[in-house]
XYZ file of C-alpha atoms in Angstrom:
544
model
C 138.385 -26.684 19.902
C 135.507 -25.920 17.571
C 135.715 -22.340 16.281
C 132.821 -19.991 16.828
C 130.105 -20.091 14.204
C 129.337 -16.444 14.794
C 130.024 -14.829 11.436
C 129.114 -11.215 11.873
C 128.910 -9.191 15.030
C 127.474 -5.850 15.913
C 125.814 -4.147 18.825
C 122.267 -3.948 20.008
C 120.700 -1.069 18.090
C 123.945 -0.812 16.160
C 124.236 2.196 13.929
C 122.241 4.424 16.264
C 123.702 7.250 18.326
C 126.330 5.805 20.608
C 129.318 7.099 22.491
C 131.517 6.234 19.531
C 129.251 8.104 17.140
C 129.036 11.260 19.224
C 132.717 11.327 20.106
C 134.052 10.730 16.601
C 131.619 13.120 14.920
C 132.390 15.926 17.376
C 136.131 15.442 16.941
C 135.873 15.545 13.155
C 133.611 18.603 13.236
C 136.047 20.373 15.549
C 138.975 19.533 13.262
C 137.213 20.767 10.119
C 136.053 24.014 11.749
C 139.438 24.760 13.286
C 141.278 24.074 10.034
C 138.931 26.097 7.828
C 138.825 29.045 10.244
C 142.575 29.015 10.916
C 144.154 28.047 7.613
C 147.608 29.540 8.198
C 147.849 28.313 11.790
C 146.698 24.839 10.749
C 149.333 24.714 8.047
C 152.014 25.690 10.568
C 150.860 22.991 12.992
C 150.826 20.310 10.284
C 154.266 21.356 9.063
C 155.653 21.337 12.594
C 154.390 17.837 13.336
C 155.598 16.607 9.985
C 159.096 18.042 10.447
C 159.384 16.491 13.897
C 158.319 13.062 12.630
C 160.686 13.166 9.654
C 163.639 14.217 11.800
C 163.011 11.813 14.663
C 160.857 8.901 13.492
C 161.709 8.169 9.864
C 163.608 5.110 11.054
C 160.479 3.943 12.901
C 158.270 4.038 9.797
C 160.950 2.144 7.860
C 161.308 -0.521 10.557
C 157.598 -1.007 11.256
C 156.618 -1.571 7.613
C 159.550 -3.912 6.933
C 158.776 -5.803 10.148
C 155.129 -6.232 9.135
C 156.245 -7.722 5.817
C 158.636 -10.123 7.535
C 155.997 -11.100 10.088
C 153.422 -11.803 7.374
C 155.805 -14.103 5.498
C 156.698 -15.914 8.731
C 153.032 -16.511 9.599
C 152.344 -17.811 6.082
C 154.974 -20.540 6.403
C 154.456 -21.245 10.104
C 152.424 -24.068 11.644
C 149.506 -21.612 11.861
C 149.224 -21.416 8.074
C 146.697 -24.268 7.939
C 144.179 -22.495 10.190
C 141.018 -21.681 8.267
C 139.371 -18.264 8.462
C 136.042 -19.760 9.473
C 134.908 -23.189 10.581
C 137.235 -26.127 9.922
C 134.946 -27.551 7.232
C 133.970 -24.205 5.718
C 134.537 -23.619 2.021
C 135.660 -20.259 0.601
C 132.746 -17.901 0.118
C 134.066 -16.813 -3.280
C 135.680 -18.870 -6.024
C 139.348 -18.259 -6.732
C 138.743 -16.288 -9.935
C 136.234 -13.951 -8.278
C 138.449 -13.595 -5.216
C 141.507 -12.845 -7.333
C 139.549 -10.298 -9.386
C 138.531 -8.411 -6.275
C 142.081 -8.499 -4.910
C 143.375 -7.253 -8.253
C 140.876 -4.403 -8.226
C 142.416 -3.229 -4.965
C 145.676 -2.628 -6.820
C 144.237 -0.106 -9.262
C 142.609 3.104 -8.184
C 142.900 6.850 -7.909
C 146.361 6.653 -6.334
C 147.975 4.766 -9.212
C 146.191 6.923 -11.757
C 147.843 9.897 -10.076
C 151.356 8.569 -9.433
C 152.087 5.866 -12.041
C 153.493 8.431 -14.483
C 154.370 11.405 -12.307
C 156.446 9.496 -9.768
C 158.784 7.680 -12.210
C 159.356 10.924 -14.121
C 160.347 12.724 -10.938
C 162.696 9.930 -9.817
C 164.121 9.901 -13.350
C 165.443 13.425 -12.796
C 167.175 12.634 -9.534
C 167.025 10.515 -6.380
C 169.511 9.313 -3.735
C 169.813 5.846 -5.275
C 171.244 7.318 -8.473
C 174.109 8.896 -6.542
C 174.643 5.755 -4.453
C 174.998 3.634 -7.604
C 176.898 6.137 -9.736
C 174.065 6.512 -12.239
C 173.592 9.693 -14.218
C 170.124 11.245 -14.144
C 167.907 11.238 -17.246
C 169.525 8.133 -18.738
C 168.205 4.671 -19.535
C 169.723 3.350 -16.291
C 168.000 6.172 -14.420
C 164.714 5.135 -16.044
C 165.104 1.577 -14.737
C 165.908 2.921 -11.285
C 162.865 5.223 -11.388
C 160.542 2.330 -12.186
C 162.118 0.161 -9.477
C 161.647 2.856 -6.816
C 158.019 3.372 -7.842
C 157.403 -0.379 -7.689
C 159.020 -0.435 -4.256
C 156.596 2.197 -2.995
C 153.610 0.241 -4.388
C 154.864 -3.273 -3.704
C 155.093 -5.930 -1.007
C 155.889 -3.618 1.904
C 152.707 -1.600 1.615
C 150.490 -4.559 0.820
C 151.772 -6.398 3.883
C 150.120 -3.697 6.009
C 146.743 -4.214 4.341
C 147.021 -7.975 4.516
C 147.982 -8.131 8.172
C 145.046 -5.937 9.177
C 142.775 -8.064 6.992
C 144.088 -11.297 8.503
C 143.510 -10.079 12.052
C 139.963 -8.955 11.288
C 139.103 -12.139 9.381
C 140.568 -14.463 12.007
C 139.030 -12.851 15.062
C 135.652 -12.310 13.372
C 135.108 -15.484 11.340
C 137.148 -17.887 13.457
C 136.675 -16.552 16.977
C 133.281 -14.824 16.726
C 134.356 -11.309 17.693
C 132.946 -8.103 16.171
C 134.292 -6.936 12.821
C 136.191 -3.998 14.316
C 139.848 -3.166 14.823
C 139.550 -3.508 18.599
C 138.858 -7.227 18.183
C 142.412 -7.672 16.941
C 143.654 -6.917 20.458
C 141.350 -9.273 22.381
C 144.092 -11.810 23.297
C 145.993 -8.985 25.011
C 143.142 -6.942 26.498
C 140.363 -9.475 26.974
C 136.966 -7.960 27.715
C 138.570 -4.528 28.064
C 138.109 -4.151 24.309
C 134.440 -3.508 25.064
C 135.292 -0.503 27.246
C 137.162 2.804 26.923
C 140.383 1.186 25.662
C 138.502 -0.508 22.835
C 136.728 2.742 21.987
C 140.102 4.506 21.812
C 141.525 1.864 19.461
C 138.555 2.137 17.117
C 138.760 5.934 17.200
C 142.383 5.717 16.080
C 141.321 3.421 13.243
C 138.540 5.828 12.272
C 140.856 8.806 12.079
C 143.518 6.810 10.275
C 140.957 5.792 7.647
C 139.514 9.297 7.546
C 142.795 11.046 6.794
C 144.032 8.326 4.451
C 140.836 8.483 2.413
C 140.766 12.280 2.517
C 144.306 12.329 1.122
C 143.253 10.106 -1.765
C 140.230 12.306 -2.407
C 142.413 15.399 -2.397
C 144.858 13.882 -4.881
C 142.009 12.618 -7.040
C 140.184 15.921 -7.185
C 143.383 17.712 -8.220
C 143.825 15.311 -11.128
C 140.129 15.467 -11.983
C 140.375 19.259 -12.162
C 143.391 18.926 -14.466
C 141.461 16.551 -16.724
C 138.465 18.859 -16.969
C 140.820 21.719 -17.757
C 142.505 19.680 -20.488
C 139.209 18.591 -22.046
C 136.886 21.539 -21.517
C 139.009 24.435 -20.295
C 137.586 24.354 -16.761
C 139.890 26.587 -14.673
C 142.324 24.910 -12.276
C 141.528 26.615 -8.996
C 140.669 26.004 -5.373
C 137.067 26.975 -6.088
C 136.754 24.316 -8.788
C 138.281 21.687 -6.524
C 135.938 22.612 -3.672
C 132.983 22.130 -6.021
C 134.361 18.785 -7.194
C 134.870 17.554 -3.620
C 131.306 18.557 -2.773
C 129.974 16.810 -5.886
C 131.838 13.556 -5.273
C 130.960 13.570 -1.562
C 127.263 13.917 -2.345
C 127.365 11.188 -5.009
C 129.286 8.828 -2.729
C 126.910 9.542 0.152
C 123.860 8.863 -2.012
C 125.481 5.623 -3.113
C 126.126 4.621 0.487
C 122.546 5.258 1.625
C 120.572 4.204 -1.454
C 121.235 0.497 -1.240
C 121.765 0.296 -4.998
C 124.603 -2.143 -4.529
C 124.105 -3.691 -7.946
C 124.764 -0.353 -9.595
C 128.001 0.123 -7.674
C 129.044 -3.432 -8.470
C 128.464 -2.838 -12.179
C 130.399 0.421 -11.925
C 133.378 -1.339 -10.361
C 133.351 -4.069 -13.002
C 133.418 -1.406 -15.681
C 136.255 0.321 -13.855
C 138.379 -2.776 -14.381
C 137.309 -3.149 -18.008
C 138.010 0.481 -18.836
C 141.356 0.248 -17.040
C 142.305 -2.700 -19.242
C 141.285 -0.713 -22.338
C 143.565 2.123 -21.247
C 146.418 -0.310 -20.575
C 145.934 -1.875 -24.020
C 146.140 1.562 -25.640
C 149.444 2.310 -23.902
C 150.899 -1.116 -24.729
C 149.971 -1.299 -28.418
C 150.071 2.396 -29.323
C 153.144 2.998 -27.204
C 156.637 1.430 -27.135
C 155.574 -2.225 -26.962
C 159.013 -3.842 -27.167
C 160.488 -1.356 -24.701
C 157.707 -2.185 -22.230
C 158.303 -5.922 -22.578
C 162.020 -5.437 -21.906
C 161.264 -3.109 -19.003
C 158.864 -5.633 -17.454
C 161.515 -8.345 -17.276
C 164.315 -6.092 -16.051
C 162.170 -4.191 -13.532
C 160.747 -7.315 -11.912
C 164.256 -8.734 -11.623
C 165.596 -5.490 -10.160
C 162.759 -5.354 -7.647
C 163.172 -8.945 -6.454
C 166.923 -8.441 -6.036
C 166.741 -5.199 -4.054
C 163.383 -4.747 -2.287
C 164.702 -6.030 1.056
C 167.753 -3.719 1.353
C 165.684 -0.818 0.007
C 163.146 -1.533 2.728
C 165.728 -0.833 5.421
C 167.333 2.227 3.836
C 167.159 5.408 5.929
C 168.322 8.737 4.521
C 171.101 10.016 6.795
C 170.728 13.549 5.483
C 169.491 15.783 8.304
C 166.589 17.162 6.267
C 165.479 13.810 4.818
C 163.478 15.711 2.223
C 163.462 13.023 -0.461
C 162.623 10.130 1.851
C 160.049 12.186 3.727
C 158.326 13.325 0.549
C 158.280 9.834 -0.916
C 158.911 6.700 1.178
C 157.693 7.973 4.557
C 154.611 9.482 2.930
C 153.832 6.200 1.200
C 154.292 4.145 4.362
C 152.005 6.575 6.162
C 149.463 6.334 3.365
C 149.485 2.511 3.436
C 149.138 2.514 7.223
C 146.271 5.013 7.077
C 144.414 2.881 4.552
C 145.078 -0.293 6.556
C 141.684 -0.479 8.318
C 139.768 0.278 5.118
C 141.421 -2.143 2.697
C 142.072 -4.659 5.465
C 138.371 -4.822 6.251
C 137.503 -5.315 2.591
C 140.076 -8.088 2.192
C 138.735 -9.739 5.348
C 135.171 -9.596 4.046
C 136.024 -11.433 0.820
C 138.422 -14.009 2.298
C 136.235 -16.080 4.585
C 136.883 -19.795 4.212
C 140.494 -19.424 3.048
C 143.387 -20.797 5.056
C 145.826 -18.367 6.622
C 148.581 -19.498 4.249
C 146.449 -19.244 1.137
C 145.183 -15.844 2.230
C 148.638 -14.419 2.922
C 150.519 -15.761 -0.075
C 147.850 -14.949 -2.649
C 147.015 -11.516 -1.280
C 150.691 -10.656 -0.862
C 151.595 -11.503 -4.460
C 148.637 -10.894 -6.774
C 147.667 -7.274 -5.987
C 151.264 -5.978 -6.140
C 151.672 -7.673 -9.524
C 148.624 -5.775 -10.742
C 150.149 -2.542 -9.511
C 153.505 -3.384 -11.094
C 151.802 -3.952 -14.446
C 150.189 -0.526 -14.261
C 153.429 1.224 -13.244
C 155.533 -0.450 -15.935
C 153.029 0.239 -18.712
C 152.192 3.845 -17.837
C 155.447 4.935 -16.242
C 157.519 3.030 -18.797
C 155.718 4.671 -21.701
C 156.330 8.124 -20.246
C 160.003 7.366 -19.603
C 160.475 6.087 -23.156
C 158.991 9.300 -24.520
C 161.305 11.294 -22.278
C 164.389 9.326 -23.346
C 163.582 10.038 -27.004
C 162.557 13.652 -26.461
C 164.304 15.041 -23.378
C 162.292 17.539 -21.369
C 158.996 16.884 -23.119
C 157.239 15.368 -20.086
C 159.528 16.249 -17.173
C 158.780 19.915 -17.718
C 155.059 19.197 -17.481
C 155.475 17.116 -14.319
C 157.664 19.725 -12.651
C 155.092 22.417 -13.330
C 151.908 20.433 -12.643
C 152.101 16.712 -11.847
C 148.324 16.311 -12.236
C 148.704 16.768 -16.013
C 151.206 13.919 -16.409
C 148.654 11.332 -17.572
C 147.074 13.608 -20.177
C 150.411 14.867 -21.474
C 151.626 11.285 -21.913
C 148.492 10.292 -23.842
C 149.004 13.268 -26.130
C 152.718 12.499 -26.561
C 152.001 8.927 -27.710
C 150.936 10.594 -30.919
C 147.796 8.723 -31.980
C 145.785 11.844 -32.753
C 142.607 9.970 -33.631
C 142.447 8.427 -30.152
C 143.954 11.147 -27.950
C 140.660 12.812 -27.076
C 138.881 9.507 -26.459
C 141.648 8.240 -24.164
C 141.685 11.548 -22.270
C 137.924 11.284 -21.724
C 138.317 7.651 -20.652
C 141.052 8.614 -18.180
C 138.923 11.361 -16.659
C 135.972 8.986 -16.385
C 138.172 6.453 -14.589
C 139.389 9.106 -12.160
C 135.798 10.059 -11.353
C 134.544 6.497 -10.895
C 137.513 5.338 -8.810
C 137.176 8.565 -6.856
C 133.526 7.849 -6.039
C 134.194 4.245 -5.004
C 137.067 5.408 -2.767
C 134.799 7.853 -0.964
C 132.007 5.284 -0.750
C 134.294 2.605 0.669
C 135.761 4.975 3.227
C 132.273 5.929 4.364
C 131.126 2.323 4.757
C 134.201 1.210 6.697
C 134.117 4.167 9.072
C 130.403 3.582 9.698
C 131.056 -0.102 10.415
C 133.732 0.772 12.974
C 131.615 3.512 14.562
C 128.735 1.026 14.812
C 131.079 -1.367 16.647
C 131.002 -4.059 13.999
C 127.540 -3.690 12.484
C 128.013 -4.293 8.755
C 124.743 -2.526 7.920
C 124.989 0.827 9.765
C 122.142 3.312 9.914
C 121.605 5.625 6.964
C 122.008 8.661 9.193
C 125.569 7.590 9.978
C 126.340 7.074 6.296
C 125.132 10.578 5.494
C 127.154 12.148 8.304
C 130.367 10.313 7.475
C 129.991 10.616 3.714
C 129.811 14.383 4.047
C 132.404 14.317 6.836
C 134.979 12.718 4.551
C 134.460 15.474 2.036
C 134.749 18.050 4.806
C 138.118 16.724 5.953
C 139.450 16.571 2.375
C 138.261 20.136 1.830
C 139.841 21.361 5.071
C 143.202 19.792 4.226
C 143.094 21.153 0.682
C 142.478 24.670 1.983
C 145.183 24.278 4.624
C 147.980 23.655 2.164
C 147.021 21.554 -0.831
C 149.153 18.532 -1.669
C 151.672 19.245 1.099
C 148.940 19.306 3.762
C 147.391 16.107 2.413
C 150.709 14.278 2.590
C 151.491 15.663 6.040
C 148.111 14.624 7.456
C 148.652 11.078 6.213
C 152.068 10.755 7.865
C 150.737 12.119 11.161
C 147.567 9.987 11.181
C 149.550 6.818 10.529
C 151.745 7.178 13.605
C 149.245 6.140 16.318
C 147.730 3.374 14.194
C 151.186 1.929 13.576
C 151.417 1.316 17.324
C 148.084 -0.512 17.254
C 149.311 -2.586 14.313
C 152.399 -3.627 16.273
C 150.266 -4.982 19.095
C 147.965 -6.681 16.585
C 150.936 -8.785 15.426
C 151.525 -9.938 18.989
C 147.817 -10.514 19.584
C 147.434 -12.567 16.412
C 150.105 -15.065 17.447
C 148.631 -15.246 20.942
C 145.209 -15.815 19.395
C 146.569 -18.760 17.413
C 148.141 -20.162 20.583
C 144.940 -19.651 22.590
C 142.980 -21.575 19.979
C 145.356 -24.530 20.205
C 144.988 -24.378 23.993
C 141.182 -24.410 23.755
C 140.716 -20.900 25.160
C 137.456 -19.311 24.005
C 136.690 -15.608 23.690
C 133.730 -13.651 25.014
C 131.820 -12.148 22.107
C 128.584 -11.483 23.980
C 129.049 -7.870 24.972
C 128.914 -6.564 21.414
C 127.530 -9.526 19.543
C 124.099 -10.062 18.122
C 122.638 -13.207 16.523
C 124.357 -14.609 13.502
C 123.095 -13.390 10.141
C 122.359 -16.270 7.823
C 124.801 -17.084 5.064
C 122.279 -16.095 2.388
C 121.766 -12.685 3.943
C 125.492 -12.176 4.386
C 126.176 -13.094 0.774
C 123.381 -10.825 -0.453
C 124.520 -7.868 1.594
C 128.159 -8.454 0.775
C 127.288 -8.310 -2.919
C 125.936 -4.821 -2.286
C 129.060 -3.613 -0.540
C 131.973 -5.565 -2.021
C 132.326 -3.434 -5.124
C 132.040 -0.208 -3.161
C 134.940 -1.390 -1.046
C 136.980 -2.644 -3.970
C 139.192 0.402 -4.478
């Protein structure tokens, strides 16, 4: 069977007011208004849902993410691994170096800037795995365990979610000619019903999953940005300041999304990587270099030896506070970001084989994240081992200051201010690209696969993302942001389960010569030159 040559799909008059647009916008507006006008009630509702999920469905989150990882590895080594994400004779759209660079950029962003120091320091003080292994808190062994747990939360399990969503989108769009929307991943199971109410419902779930996942990242980022401005310029840490920052970033990201200045965003993203490497170099050479080298070897070995059993661990404590605050939150966060990062990975992976796509994307980005965690978290832990309480006290009082306190504790006075400014700049730029990418992906889904949605939609959703982040921040700060992520991930996790089934059936249908109907949503193919040109405008904005 010759695969479809249809590369991109959309809808007639895509990007204009449609049922999806009206429905999703009204639902978001209702959520924001209700939350802002009923802050205490909203917080109670979020807390109630969160408690119920943690008590009854923690095992489900653990199983679903581990199963996705196992499924991805199986597909990579199965007979379907040679299938190309495009025509049989199609070459990869991007060279390996460029492709790897974009995958690597996915591994570094606002989330790691926030957690790479704070999380290891908190695990260093106590976690269930210390008790299970007879390790005393605040020791060198506890430091190794803290790094391993942080790597686990940012490693293969989470990336498998992104990669599976990306594989489904890439296969059904570039190989089978379906629209670039989440609903297309269920075509083998639903057939033409994806073009009706069921398909709309699936895309709405993906929209809200992306919306809350991105809003959580924005909320975390703005808290750290506020801390940085306070450290540098004495700007007060307050809800008012954070509201202003959310509004500022939302406006900048919206202008970026509608202006078409893709080259500027691309340059910004390239500089993000360069500045990140400068910051890493400062930590490595000004910090405990030998300790970091030792920690790299031991941590990677510890992770490889234990990531599978850790992936199936469920806290039997009735409250499940530690696992709920950490592992379940992270799995929810990865699931919520699945449509966003998955769509970006799909967009840059055309022409790769399934096996090449899975193995490279499953290994390279986590390694980038591991490097960041070991360098930043390891430096902080070394400082803490030599001067007990110096950084843990800061983290316990205000985790958003962990990065700045670590830079100061390294002790290179001549560079402290410059590195603090650089860190704040990185937070701002990664923050903007996160908001921009979330806006573009949501608009693409709302437009039913149109990769160039109308400017009016970009404005609405760019401001809408900021509105949701603001509402959650007012409803309970960090706790509300985490809770919203866990809740939003639950329905999309069900969709992801069926996508696994549909993907295998899609492979089998192809071998049987069964074709798919892409006419209901499809429009003529955009030429390769146009696709490449437009992708260059959007790839960097989606790179976080």
